[in-house]
Amino acid sequence: MSEVRAEPPQAQWPLYEVFVRGKRGLNHVHVGSLHAADDQMALRHARDVYTRRNEGVSIWVVRSADITASSPDEKDPLFAPSGDKVYRHPTFYDIPADVPHM
Amino acid sequence: MNQTHDANPAHEAGSVYDGLLAGEADGHWAFGTSFEDPLAGVDTTVPEGVDPGDLAGYCLMLGDDALVLSHRLTEWCSNAPDLEEDVALANIALDLLGQARLLLARAAAADPAVVPALPDGSPVPPEDALAFFRDEPHFRNVRLVEAPTGDFAATVTRLFLCACWRLALLERLATSRDQVLAAVAAKGVTEVTYHRDYAARWLVTLAQGTEESRRRTSTALASLWPAVDELFGSHGVEPRMAAAGAGVDPATVRADVDAVVDQVLAAAGLERPQVPAMSGVRDRTGRDGLHTEAFGHLLAEMQAVARAHPMGMW
Amino acid sequence: MTTVDDVAPELVESFETTIGHHDRIEPRDWMPEGYRRTLVRQIAQHAHSEIIGMQPEGNWLTRAPSLRRKAILLAKVQDEAGHGLYLYSACETLGVSRQQLTEMLISGAQKYSSIFNYPTPSWADVGTIGWLVDGAAICNQVPLCRTSYGPYGRAMIRICKEESFHQRQGYELLMTMMRGTDEQREMVQESVDRFWWPALMMFGPPDDDSPNTAQSMEWGIKRHTNDELRQRFVDMSVPQAEALGVTLPDPELRWNEERGAHDFGAIDWDEFWTVVKGGGPCNAQRIAHRKRAWDDGAWVREAATAFARRSAS
């Protein structure tokens, strides 16, 4: 928002990554991300946003900031500028082509 | 037009048009839209000992509650505090709209006399005739669901109160002797449990959030509270339906609902407002077709297009 | 951000090899700043279009003339919120937050599809938007499932699956109305008359007036030019209009045997630029609506954050 607020950053909820088990027997697969104020809200949002066509039997959510990620070229200092945002990448995990509804 | 049969949209343009002209319904694409005949496959015989007129009236009550609350929630679309909430409120509105369709269709099937008369040859189905061609005094929803939407605090507070109450009714209705009511209730219990959870969490969050959110929540609770008493009034139809083993007398769920409401209010740090209950007019309330001023405006808007085209096909 | 000049040549080479192999660029990969900027602009514009696009159809939610249509329309507009959300998330992988994006939408720094600056005065517009506007969007979007930036492509796959139903519901709505009364058929024709030309404009300016297209295609962000996609859309729409029984409002529209495609009349690009630059019938209204929703929601977002903090401590 352009107006000045007492504590403007508070209005932005943190980013969460969402993983859905499409059906029993499958792994949880990364499906996308969303914003929520806390873990419980993230679960409810995930249910509403990512399984509204009944695409899942189980949902995991995790704060994007809590993900530790590898990088193929971690040593390379040139990666630092974008590498520091890796935890914000909702799509760090490839979705196999054969997963339904993804 | 390109007639490939490649269903994978990742491939190339054209494939997504497959079947466009065939017009076949893909039934599973969104909440609340998955049925053509809402009562397909369910035994629609009115059980012995149940008066068809009472059954229809009872279904209208529960159906109108869902229809009107759904309509109010729909007003949030594109206006919610964030996109996630927009999606969530739409899901809840869709659940309730789905319940309304089933219940209105049941009312019409049980007693066709409740369906407003339309010109000969009108293709309007009975559920739509009930929703769009009934006049205000024939709507039997409680007044709580028709109050203007208000802010987000008012929305979650009303949703919470309604969901606690409706869940108590539906849980008991799941064993109704009427197969349709039992099926609607069984489906509805899962849905409304989620609505209650959603609303209760938001109620606590707002009450415990900032000074502003707390103030708004107390204001909302105080303004909605007068309409709560009406939820537990027994209209003539309800005790008769309860006696026939097909319905629930709302007076009997009050203690259970109160317990849940008090628990959540305690978690939120909110008191039950000390405000007088909203009376009816000569004892007539929403269930009798006596509504608030806001309701006429809601109906005028909701029914405008349908009423302009009584012979229309949609 | 580094520029091509400062970075090790092997990074540039690796980027170009990946693009050359039609492979995907992922968020952690090095990318030229111009590529990143182009992506942010395009994804954001796309996300904003979904969000603003909720309004013209949302305009009819409380007046839908049947319960079934009401449910379908609500589910559809809800999908648009979801699509905006997926796309904002894809944009966030490029280091721009949803809040920043929303601010840029509200301030006018970023655009959305001009089609949503046209009003929806008729219920039939709900069907026409599904058929023509979503149809045009699908032509634009399906190739984007193969776009070179991984998160964008994956968001688009999900979106395209859902969008195909949108177009279908719109077309089915119009077909149903065409089977109804004369008055209903007139409503459909009137709506198609209003939306046909703006739908053609959705593909953007003609190729010789589209400065970014060449670079975007080289980078694999775009896969087809504006005019190619527009032609494809016209060729698809003509038989659909015939099946529906409506006339497309273009006397010059006819099959060209030689080209194997339809010729069509000149698009009024003055109108296009007027609307793009803010002079359309609904530009101010759409932005004001979005700003109001965002501003009115601030206390709710803040309350949830405050509550989460208190619960965590």
XYZ file of C-alpha atoms in Angstrom:
729
model
C 0.000 0.000 0.000
C 1.200 3.435 -0.813
C -0.113 5.090 2.337
C 1.992 5.128 5.434
C 0.856 2.676 8.070
C 2.098 2.205 11.586
C 3.816 -1.068 10.714
C 3.401 -1.625 7.004
C 5.331 -4.900 6.702
C 2.871 -6.580 9.051
C 0.233 -6.583 6.391
C 2.199 -8.970 4.218
C 1.687 -12.548 5.315
C 4.678 -14.866 4.855
C 4.928 -17.217 1.905
C 4.215 -20.930 2.309
C 4.908 -23.844 -0.005
C 2.128 -26.385 -0.491
C 2.529 -30.122 -1.059
C -0.412 -32.329 -1.898
C -0.727 -36.103 -1.894
C -2.958 -36.630 -4.901
C -4.054 -40.070 -3.810
C -2.986 -42.797 -1.481
C 0.274 -44.404 -2.523
C 1.730 -41.259 -4.074
C 4.298 -38.869 -2.690
C 3.347 -35.410 -1.616
C 4.134 -33.185 -4.560
C 4.802 -29.487 -4.611
C 1.801 -27.767 -6.190
C 2.407 -24.099 -5.530
C 2.553 -21.492 -2.849
C 0.379 -19.049 -0.967
C 0.403 -16.479 1.792
C -0.845 -17.052 5.314
C -0.315 -15.525 8.726
C 0.446 -18.853 10.405
C 0.640 -22.604 9.849
C -3.011 -23.315 10.555
C -4.190 -20.616 8.214
C -1.785 -21.908 5.583
C -3.357 -25.363 5.813
C -6.843 -23.956 5.410
C -5.783 -21.778 2.520
C -4.079 -24.734 0.866
C -7.235 -26.765 1.175
C -9.261 -23.980 -0.394
C -6.850 -22.950 -3.110
C -5.118 -26.129 -4.193
C -7.646 -28.881 -3.563
C -10.856 -27.152 -4.530
C -11.379 -29.700 -7.249
C -10.808 -32.458 -4.734
C -7.311 -33.116 -5.989
C -5.841 -34.378 -2.759
C -6.050 -36.631 0.246
C -3.381 -34.966 2.342
C -1.711 -31.565 2.461
C 1.621 -30.390 3.828
C 2.502 -26.748 4.205
C 5.874 -25.331 5.107
C 7.146 -21.803 5.489
C 9.192 -21.050 2.394
C 11.799 -19.478 4.656
C 12.299 -22.829 6.402
C 13.308 -24.713 3.285
C 16.962 -25.528 2.923
C 17.839 -25.898 -0.702
C 20.770 -27.215 -2.632
C 22.175 -25.441 -5.616
C 24.171 -26.954 -8.421
C 26.679 -24.121 -8.222
C 26.514 -23.052 -4.624
C 30.217 -22.176 -4.537
C 29.854 -19.655 -7.246
C 29.626 -16.202 -5.677
C 27.721 -14.967 -8.690
C 24.791 -16.989 -7.522
C 24.584 -15.095 -4.307
C 22.312 -12.277 -5.488
C 19.540 -14.544 -6.618
C 20.488 -17.467 -4.415
C 19.459 -15.590 -1.317
C 15.877 -15.793 -2.437
C 15.846 -19.488 -3.093
C 13.630 -20.193 -0.128
C 10.956 -18.115 -1.745
C 10.779 -20.256 -4.828
C 7.486 -22.062 -4.918
C 8.619 -24.108 -7.823
C 11.899 -25.397 -6.607
C 10.605 -28.902 -6.995
C 9.842 -30.300 -10.384
C 6.452 -31.817 -10.820
C 6.600 -35.167 -12.585
C 4.607 -35.050 -15.773
C 2.495 -38.044 -14.802
C 1.027 -36.545 -11.639
C -2.650 -35.939 -12.232
C -4.252 -32.523 -11.765
C -0.950 -30.744 -11.317
C -11.524 -26.358 -36.419
C -8.624 -28.467 -35.412
C -9.901 -31.875 -34.404
C -6.955 -33.342 -32.563
C -7.740 -35.396 -29.497
C -4.871 -34.342 -27.357
C -6.138 -33.535 -23.905
C -2.852 -32.230 -22.602
C -2.934 -28.446 -22.593
C 0.840 -28.423 -22.363
C 1.017 -29.513 -25.982
C -0.477 -27.099 -28.423
C -3.320 -24.694 -28.944
C -6.427 -26.275 -30.321
C -6.689 -29.311 -28.118
C -8.553 -27.440 -25.428
C -11.390 -26.837 -27.855
C -12.111 -30.523 -28.103
C -15.614 -31.298 -27.138
C -16.613 -27.673 -26.956
C -19.444 -28.157 -29.371
C -20.495 -31.477 -27.960
C -21.918 -29.681 -24.949
C -21.474 -32.653 -22.641
C -21.244 -31.663 -19.030
C -18.036 -32.318 -17.247
C -19.526 -32.777 -13.866
C -16.540 -32.599 -11.610
C -15.039 -29.270 -12.243
C -16.034 -27.228 -9.258
C -17.769 -27.322 -5.937
C -21.506 -27.145 -6.128
C -21.819 -27.599 -9.858
C -21.546 -31.340 -10.079
C -25.140 -32.330 -10.555
C -27.610 -31.922 -13.349
C -30.533 -33.497 -11.527
C -29.833 -32.632 -7.909
C -31.779 -35.617 -6.661
C -30.597 -38.292 -9.068
C -30.371 -41.699 -7.483
C -31.988 -40.821 -4.156
C -35.363 -42.270 -3.115
C -37.690 -39.287 -3.295
C -40.800 -40.990 -1.938
C -42.243 -39.017 0.953
C -42.015 -41.380 3.959
C -45.206 -42.567 5.560
C -46.468 -40.404 8.374
C -44.738 -37.300 7.011
C -47.025 -34.595 5.690
C -45.808 -33.538 2.213
C -46.723 -29.915 2.907
C -44.723 -29.939 6.140
C -41.785 -31.583 4.408
C -41.831 -28.948 1.665
C -42.106 -26.117 4.171
C -39.275 -27.531 6.223
C -37.022 -27.922 3.178
C -37.783 -24.336 2.185
C -36.670 -23.142 5.626
C -33.322 -24.896 5.516
C -32.926 -24.231 1.807
C -33.677 -20.528 2.076
C -31.224 -20.166 4.973
C -28.513 -21.633 2.761
C -29.548 -19.702 -0.332
C -29.572 -16.308 1.345
C -26.398 -16.816 3.367
C -24.669 -18.037 0.213
C -25.846 -14.924 -1.605
C -24.429 -12.652 1.079
C -21.089 -14.482 1.017
C -21.015 -14.209 -2.761
C -20.987 -10.441 -2.386
C -17.402 -10.815 -1.159
C -16.194 -12.066 -4.497
C -13.344 -9.782 -5.674
C -13.617 -7.803 -2.417
C -11.924 -10.069 0.147
C -8.933 -9.027 2.299
C -6.619 -11.195 0.222
C -6.861 -13.660 -2.638
C -6.738 -16.697 -0.358
C -9.784 -15.405 1.524
C -11.577 -14.697 -1.731
C -11.168 -18.326 -2.700
C -12.181 -19.587 0.751
C -15.358 -17.505 0.969
C -16.360 -18.607 -2.521
C -15.934 -22.241 -1.503
C -18.244 -21.759 1.448
C -20.786 -19.893 -0.674
C -20.676 -22.723 -3.213
C -21.218 -25.361 -0.536
C -24.277 -23.535 0.742
C -25.609 -22.907 -2.734
C -25.321 -26.630 -3.401
C -27.315 -27.383 -0.253
C -29.915 -24.805 -1.238
C -30.427 -26.371 -4.653
C -30.965 -29.800 -3.184
C -33.368 -28.550 -0.553
C -35.414 -26.365 -2.897
C -35.647 -29.211 -5.372
C -36.786 -31.458 -2.530
C -39.424 -28.958 -1.454
C -40.798 -28.800 -4.980
C -40.838 -32.584 -5.315
C -42.542 -33.099 -1.964
C -45.295 -30.556 -2.576
C -45.521 -28.969 -6.030
C -48.046 -26.484 -4.621
C -45.197 -24.468 -3.080
C -43.737 -23.681 -6.518
C -44.916 -20.344 -7.949
C -46.984 -20.604 -11.114
C -45.215 -19.629 -14.335
C -46.640 -19.157 -17.845
C -47.469 -22.362 -19.710
C -44.445 -23.884 -21.366
C -41.924 -22.072 -19.169
C -38.679 -24.067 -19.076
C -37.728 -22.713 -15.631
C -37.005 -25.697 -13.352
C -38.801 -25.850 -9.982
C -35.702 -25.037 -7.895
C -35.254 -21.839 -9.912
C -38.944 -20.984 -9.798
C -38.681 -21.170 -6.021
C -35.519 -19.077 -5.823
C -36.359 -16.438 -8.405
C -40.136 -16.185 -8.624
C -41.251 -16.384 -4.999
C -42.257 -13.145 -3.331
C -40.657 -12.045 -0.117
C -43.393 -13.272 2.283
C -42.903 -16.799 0.955
C -39.232 -16.940 1.862
C -38.788 -18.779 5.134
C -35.160 -18.093 6.054
C -34.240 -16.732 9.463
C -33.473 -13.026 9.557
C -29.871 -13.509 10.684
C -28.784 -14.658 7.217
C -30.270 -11.678 5.397
C -28.594 -8.833 7.314
C -26.373 -6.739 5.039
C -22.902 -8.222 4.657
C -20.932 -5.602 6.575
C -17.196 -5.872 7.095
C -15.076 -9.009 7.345
C -15.640 -9.204 11.114
C -19.409 -9.203 10.628
C -19.055 -11.830 7.930
C -17.054 -14.310 9.990
C -19.157 -13.659 13.086
C -22.390 -14.372 11.269
C -20.893 -17.346 9.516
C -19.723 -18.710 12.847
C -23.121 -18.339 14.512
C -24.954 -19.802 11.533
C -22.528 -22.678 11.102
C -22.715 -23.725 14.773
C -26.474 -23.780 14.555
C -26.770 -25.388 11.146
C -24.242 -28.054 12.001
C -26.267 -29.041 15.070
C -29.370 -29.333 12.891
C -27.692 -31.266 10.088
C -26.019 -33.736 12.463
C -29.426 -34.738 13.731
C -31.002 -34.654 10.289
C -28.547 -37.222 8.988
C -30.870 -39.865 10.459
C -34.030 -38.307 9.045
C -36.624 -40.753 7.785
C -36.693 -38.721 4.614
C -33.947 -40.151 2.420
C -33.305 -36.895 0.652
C -32.975 -34.848 3.832
C -30.709 -37.512 5.289
C -28.470 -37.436 2.211
C -28.351 -33.638 2.101
C -27.551 -33.534 5.814
C -24.803 -36.140 5.598
C -23.099 -34.197 2.823
C -23.730 -30.910 4.578
C -22.212 -31.980 7.895
C -18.742 -32.232 6.370
C -19.134 -28.902 4.639
C -20.550 -26.970 7.558
C -17.982 -28.441 9.950
C -15.378 -26.785 7.786
C -17.341 -23.512 7.677
C -17.520 -23.491 11.447
C -13.815 -24.166 11.757
C -12.968 -21.439 9.269
C -15.215 -18.898 10.950
C -14.238 -19.822 14.514
C -10.537 -19.457 13.774
C -11.079 -16.096 12.151
C -13.294 -14.966 15.004
C -10.574 -15.753 17.530
C -7.891 -14.270 15.280
C -9.749 -11.001 14.833
C -10.780 -10.757 18.465
C -7.160 -11.294 19.533
C -5.467 -9.471 16.675
C -5.146 -5.698 16.798
C -7.114 -3.100 18.681
C -9.021 -2.281 15.536
C -9.890 -5.864 14.710
C -11.037 -6.456 18.266
C -13.263 -3.404 18.200
C -14.784 -4.417 14.877
C -15.416 -7.953 16.101
C -17.187 -6.870 19.287
C -19.282 -4.448 17.271
C -20.204 -7.180 14.809
C -21.118 -9.608 17.560
C -23.298 -7.038 19.303
C -25.103 -6.111 16.116
C -25.804 -9.704 15.078
C -26.646 -11.072 18.487
C -30.277 -9.860 18.613
C -31.068 -12.149 15.677
C -29.654 -15.247 17.380
C -32.691 -15.979 19.520
C -34.822 -16.538 16.447
C -32.617 -19.476 15.434
C -34.044 -21.533 18.263
C -37.700 -20.670 17.904
C -40.008 -23.557 17.015
C -42.246 -22.830 14.105
C -45.281 -25.093 13.713
C -43.706 -27.168 10.962
C -40.536 -28.051 12.823
C -41.994 -29.838 15.862
C -44.333 -31.772 13.574
C -41.449 -32.823 11.351
C -39.458 -33.775 14.445
C -42.353 -35.819 15.768
C -42.545 -37.659 12.449
C -38.849 -38.543 12.693
C -38.008 -36.470 9.641
C -36.935 -33.095 11.023
C -35.338 -31.354 13.981
C -36.990 -28.961 16.404
C -34.423 -26.160 16.694
C -35.384 -25.571 20.327
C -33.721 -28.891 21.133
C -30.279 -27.902 19.821
C -29.917 -24.713 21.821
C -27.876 -26.173 24.682
C -25.395 -27.820 22.330
C -25.012 -24.725 20.200
C -24.626 -22.493 23.246
C -21.821 -24.691 24.536
C -19.834 -24.406 21.306
C -20.461 -20.685 20.969
C -19.421 -20.051 24.575
C -16.244 -22.065 24.124
C -15.183 -20.068 21.093
C -16.197 -16.740 22.628
C -14.082 -17.642 25.648
C -11.102 -18.427 23.423
C -11.670 -15.104 21.697
C -11.993 -13.259 24.982
C -15.439 -11.995 24.016
C -18.538 -11.751 26.193
C -22.031 -12.672 25.149
C -23.560 -9.289 24.297
C -26.225 -8.110 26.697
C -28.705 -6.911 24.105
C -32.399 -7.637 23.730
C -33.508 -10.177 21.149
C -35.035 -8.809 17.973
C -38.754 -9.444 18.179
C -41.046 -10.303 15.323
C -44.207 -8.539 14.253
C -47.201 -10.055 16.005
C -44.876 -12.993 16.679
C -44.102 -13.473 13.023
C -40.402 -13.768 12.148
C -38.313 -14.941 9.188
C -39.711 -18.462 9.260
C -43.182 -16.935 8.828
C -42.103 -14.778 5.912
C -41.614 -11.599 7.927
C -38.236 -10.196 6.934
C -35.957 -7.213 7.435
C -35.942 -4.249 5.082
C -32.611 -5.309 3.625
C -34.102 -8.529 2.339
C -36.344 -6.882 -0.235
C -33.313 -5.289 -1.838
C -31.467 -8.584 -1.878
C -34.384 -10.293 -3.617
C -34.887 -7.461 -6.092
C -31.309 -7.849 -7.210
C -31.203 -11.636 -7.162
C -34.459 -12.074 -9.069
C -34.205 -9.238 -11.595
C -32.951 -11.134 -14.640
C -34.940 -14.297 -14.075
C -38.197 -12.394 -13.559
C -37.691 -10.362 -16.711
C -37.664 -13.622 -18.691
C -40.221 -16.069 -17.300
C -39.935 -18.069 -20.532
C -36.133 -17.862 -20.554
C -33.705 -20.735 -20.749
C -30.432 -20.277 -18.959
C 21.514 -7.298 -10.272
C 24.378 -8.165 -12.527
C 24.383 -7.429 -16.210
C 25.648 -9.622 -18.966
C 28.844 -7.593 -19.084
C 29.860 -8.392 -15.511
C 29.175 -12.081 -15.386
C 31.348 -15.017 -16.176
C 30.913 -16.009 -19.818
C 30.096 -19.588 -18.833
C 26.955 -18.388 -17.049
C 25.748 -16.568 -20.128
C 26.596 -19.573 -22.216
C 24.805 -21.910 -19.868
C 21.695 -19.702 -20.002
C 21.790 -19.557 -23.769
C 22.350 -23.286 -24.071
C 19.377 -23.970 -21.861
C 17.205 -21.658 -23.940
C 18.616 -23.138 -27.146
C 17.641 -26.635 -26.043
C 14.110 -25.443 -25.216
C 14.879 -26.457 -21.667
C 13.520 -24.541 -18.680
C 15.184 -21.796 -16.713
C 14.604 -22.269 -12.983
C 14.566 -19.589 -10.292
C 18.096 -20.203 -9.028
C 19.690 -20.117 -12.450
C 21.545 -17.049 -13.548
C 19.490 -15.044 -15.997
C 20.030 -11.769 -17.832
C 18.385 -8.825 -16.130
C 16.386 -8.089 -19.275
C 14.978 -11.619 -19.236
C 13.990 -11.248 -15.612
C 12.417 -7.858 -16.192
C 10.471 -9.071 -19.198
C 9.183 -12.031 -17.231
C 8.125 -9.923 -14.264
C 6.283 -7.573 -16.589
C 4.542 -10.346 -18.468
C 3.643 -12.569 -15.508
C 2.477 -9.595 -13.452
C 0.333 -8.325 -16.290
C -1.130 -11.759 -16.631
C -1.793 -12.052 -12.878
C -3.373 -8.606 -12.756
C -5.611 -9.548 -15.674
C -6.946 -12.512 -13.741
C -7.639 -10.392 -10.677
C -9.190 -7.446 -12.500
C -11.002 -9.942 -14.716
C -13.014 -11.064 -11.702
C -14.919 -7.783 -11.744
C -16.794 -7.717 -15.067
C -18.180 -11.201 -14.474
C -18.503 -10.743 -10.741
C -20.861 -7.928 -11.694
C -23.457 -10.621 -12.487
C -22.965 -12.982 -9.550
C -25.807 -11.586 -7.494
C -28.152 -11.531 -10.498
C -27.477 -14.879 -12.167
C -30.861 -16.119 -13.408
C -30.556 -19.763 -12.348
C -28.995 -21.491 -9.372
C -26.887 -23.693 -11.623
C -25.508 -20.677 -13.495
C -24.865 -18.914 -10.249
C -22.781 -21.828 -8.985
C -20.836 -22.114 -12.229
C -20.164 -18.394 -12.399
C -19.021 -18.245 -8.793
C -16.728 -21.220 -9.317
C -15.341 -19.541 -12.394
C -14.676 -16.175 -10.818
C -13.155 -18.030 -7.891
C -10.826 -19.793 -10.325
C -9.675 -16.408 -11.515
C -8.668 -15.480 -7.974
C -6.797 -18.781 -7.836
C -5.085 -18.138 -11.152
C -4.007 -14.694 -10.057
C -2.633 -16.286 -6.932
C -0.629 -18.925 -8.855
C 0.797 -16.260 -11.129
C 1.693 -13.857 -8.332
C 3.527 -16.795 -6.757
C 5.440 -17.420 -9.976
C 6.359 -13.755 -9.996
C 7.553 -13.974 -6.411
C 10.227 -16.449 -7.515
C 11.723 -13.498 -9.374
C 11.985 -11.498 -6.190
C 8.886 -9.298 -6.393
C 6.305 -9.689 -3.636
C 2.552 -9.804 -4.074
C 2.273 -6.602 -2.109
C 4.644 -4.826 -4.478
C 2.790 -6.205 -7.461
C -0.552 -5.082 -6.076
C 0.847 -1.627 -5.446
C 2.105 -1.461 -9.027
C -1.324 -2.478 -10.311
C -3.082 0.139 -8.220
C -0.630 2.890 -9.120
C -0.947 2.075 -12.806
C 2.739 1.178 -13.120
C 1.757 -2.253 -14.424
C -0.994 -3.044 -16.888
C -3.656 -5.703 -17.247
C -5.548 -6.895 -20.276
C -7.558 -4.046 -21.770
C -10.555 -6.251 -22.403
C -11.549 -5.897 -18.757
C -11.974 -2.172 -19.201
C -15.148 -2.858 -21.150
C -18.429 -3.002 -19.215
C -20.773 -5.981 -18.866
C -24.259 -4.467 -19.150
C -25.947 -7.755 -20.111
C -26.178 -11.226 -18.572
C -25.214 -12.591 -21.981
C -21.823 -10.958 -21.472
C -21.033 -13.702 -18.960
C -21.316 -16.198 -21.795
C -19.534 -14.034 -24.334
C -16.626 -13.452 -21.992
C -16.343 -17.200 -21.527
C -16.513 -17.938 -25.225
C -14.529 -15.090 -26.800
C -12.435 -13.588 -24.034
C -11.448 -16.857 -22.393
C -11.106 -18.362 -25.846
C -8.652 -15.648 -26.842
C -6.886 -16.029 -23.507
C -6.505 -19.762 -24.117
C -4.942 -19.136 -27.531
C -2.476 -16.863 -25.793
C -1.912 -19.102 -22.816
C -1.653 -22.630 -24.113
C 1.700 -21.969 -25.806
C 2.902 -20.450 -22.538
C 2.791 -23.869 -20.899
C 6.059 -24.355 -22.812
C 7.506 -20.989 -21.905
C 11.178 -21.043 -20.975
C 10.713 -20.007 -17.341
C 9.806 -23.075 -15.286
C 7.551 -21.578 -12.589
C 5.548 -19.638 -15.189
C 5.103 -22.694 -17.377
C 3.966 -24.848 -14.474
C 1.474 -22.227 -13.310
C 0.179 -22.041 -16.865
C -0.359 -25.790 -17.120
C -2.594 -25.690 -14.087
C -4.368 -22.579 -15.322
C -4.971 -23.910 -18.833
C -6.555 -27.080 -17.480
C -9.009 -24.990 -15.528
C -9.555 -22.388 -18.248
C -10.745 -24.881 -20.807
C -13.854 -25.322 -18.665
C -14.328 -21.595 -18.558
C -14.597 -21.326 -22.269
C -16.862 -24.313 -22.436
C -19.272 -22.935 -19.833
C -19.456 -19.621 -21.687
C -20.225 -21.260 -24.976
C -22.775 -23.549 -23.397
C -24.438 -20.582 -21.713
C -24.804 -18.838 -25.075
C -26.045 -21.998 -26.782
C -28.717 -22.362 -24.131
C -29.829 -18.768 -24.531
C -29.953 -19.198 -28.322
C -32.433 -22.018 -27.776
C -34.586 -19.728 -25.619
C -36.706 -16.718 -26.542
C -36.169 -14.164 -29.330
C -35.294 -11.656 -26.670
C -32.566 -13.938 -25.366
C -31.157 -14.461 -28.862
C -31.017 -10.701 -29.295
C -29.148 -10.399 -26.019
C -26.536 -12.863 -27.258
C -26.048 -11.146 -30.609
C -25.816 -7.717 -28.992
C -23.197 -8.978 -26.583
C -21.130 -10.642 -29.323
C -21.299 -7.410 -31.336
C -19.768 -5.531 -28.423
C -17.054 -8.031 -27.519
C -15.795 -9.335 -30.862
C -13.443 -6.481 -31.711
C -12.075 -5.995 -28.191
C -11.433 -9.762 -28.122
C -9.308 -9.459 -31.274
C -7.366 -6.660 -29.617
C -6.470 -8.983 -26.740
C -3.595 -10.397 -28.767
C -1.866 -7.046 -28.624
C -0.658 -4.674 -31.326
C 0.218 -6.004 -34.778
C 3.630 -7.613 -35.107
C 5.219 -4.665 -36.894
C 4.200 -2.475 -33.940
C 5.205 -4.853 -31.140
C 8.745 -3.930 -30.117
C 9.207 -6.624 -27.434
C 8.058 -9.613 -29.426
C 11.336 -10.512 -31.135
C 13.393 -10.577 -27.948
C 10.649 -12.427 -26.041
C 10.561 -15.093 -28.734
C 14.306 -15.413 -28.785
C 14.235 -16.031 -25.041
C 11.438 -18.525 -25.379
C 9.137 -16.431 -23.171
C 6.742 -16.045 -26.063
C 6.238 -18.821 -28.573
C 4.099 -17.151 -31.259
C 3.649 -13.615 -32.516
C 0.541 -11.565 -31.785
C -0.727 -11.777 -35.351
C -0.231 -15.544 -35.557
C -2.301 -16.055 -32.440
C -4.960 -13.590 -33.569
C -5.329 -15.419 -36.874
C -5.641 -18.732 -35.085
C -8.347 -17.289 -32.863
C -10.339 -15.929 -35.808
C -10.114 -19.253 -37.613
C -11.362 -21.096 -34.557
C -14.152 -18.662 -33.760
C -15.821 -18.557 -37.179
C -17.185 -22.136 -37.138
C -18.125 -21.745 -33.484
C -20.140 -18.628 -34.307
C -21.883 -20.497 -37.120
C -22.765 -23.389 -34.830
C -24.096 -20.905 -32.316
C -26.133 -19.020 -34.881
C -24.647 -15.579 -34.300
C -23.091 -13.186 -36.773
C -19.614 -11.860 -36.127
C -19.739 -8.086 -36.659
C -17.243 -7.880 -39.510
C -18.477 -7.569 -43.117
C -14.968 -8.282 -44.402
C -14.686 -11.609 -42.639
C -14.357 -14.398 -45.224
C -12.399 -17.550 -45.948
C -9.295 -17.044 -48.058
C -8.639 -20.259 -49.951
C -5.162 -19.187 -50.974
C -3.982 -18.451 -47.440
C -5.982 -21.249 -45.913
C -7.188 -18.781 -43.327
C -9.875 -16.156 -42.772
C -9.377 -12.588 -43.877
C -10.832 -10.059 -41.494
C -11.406 -6.320 -41.288
C -9.071 -3.691 -39.871
C -8.876 -3.393 -36.118
C -9.399 0.047 -34.644
C -6.001 0.464 -33.038
C -6.844 3.988 -31.917
C -9.515 2.543 -29.682
C -7.045 -0.040 -28.428
C -4.463 2.573 -27.440
C -7.111 4.821 -25.897
C -8.191 2.010 -23.601
C -4.628 0.894 -22.846
C -3.741 4.430 -21.852
C -6.564 4.633 -19.353
C -9.385 6.097 -21.401
C -11.602 3.015 -21.600
C -15.140 2.886 -20.185
C -14.133 1.118 -16.957
C -10.410 1.739 -16.342
C -10.881 4.001 -13.343
C -13.662 1.897 -11.877
C -11.660 -1.358 -12.059
C -8.613 0.085 -10.341
C -10.708 1.861 -7.714
C -12.479 -1.416 -6.932
C -9.204 -3.282 -6.506
C -7.740 -0.499 -4.389
C -10.786 -0.446 -2.161
C -10.667 -4.209 -1.604
C -6.960 -4.082 -0.833
C -7.238 -1.071 1.483
C -10.315 -2.396 3.249
C -8.540 -5.703 3.825
C -5.483 -4.153 5.444
C -6.848 -4.314 8.983
C -7.683 -8.008 8.519
C -4.230 -8.885 7.213
C -2.647 -6.906 10.010
C -4.840 -8.563 12.627
C -3.857 -12.039 11.425
C -0.192 -11.137 11.501
C -0.476 -9.701 15.007
C -2.344 -12.786 16.172
C 0.229 -15.145 14.635
C 3.033 -13.251 16.342
C 1.339 -13.366 19.695
C 0.593 -17.079 19.348
C 4.175 -17.850 18.385
C 5.729 -15.991 21.301
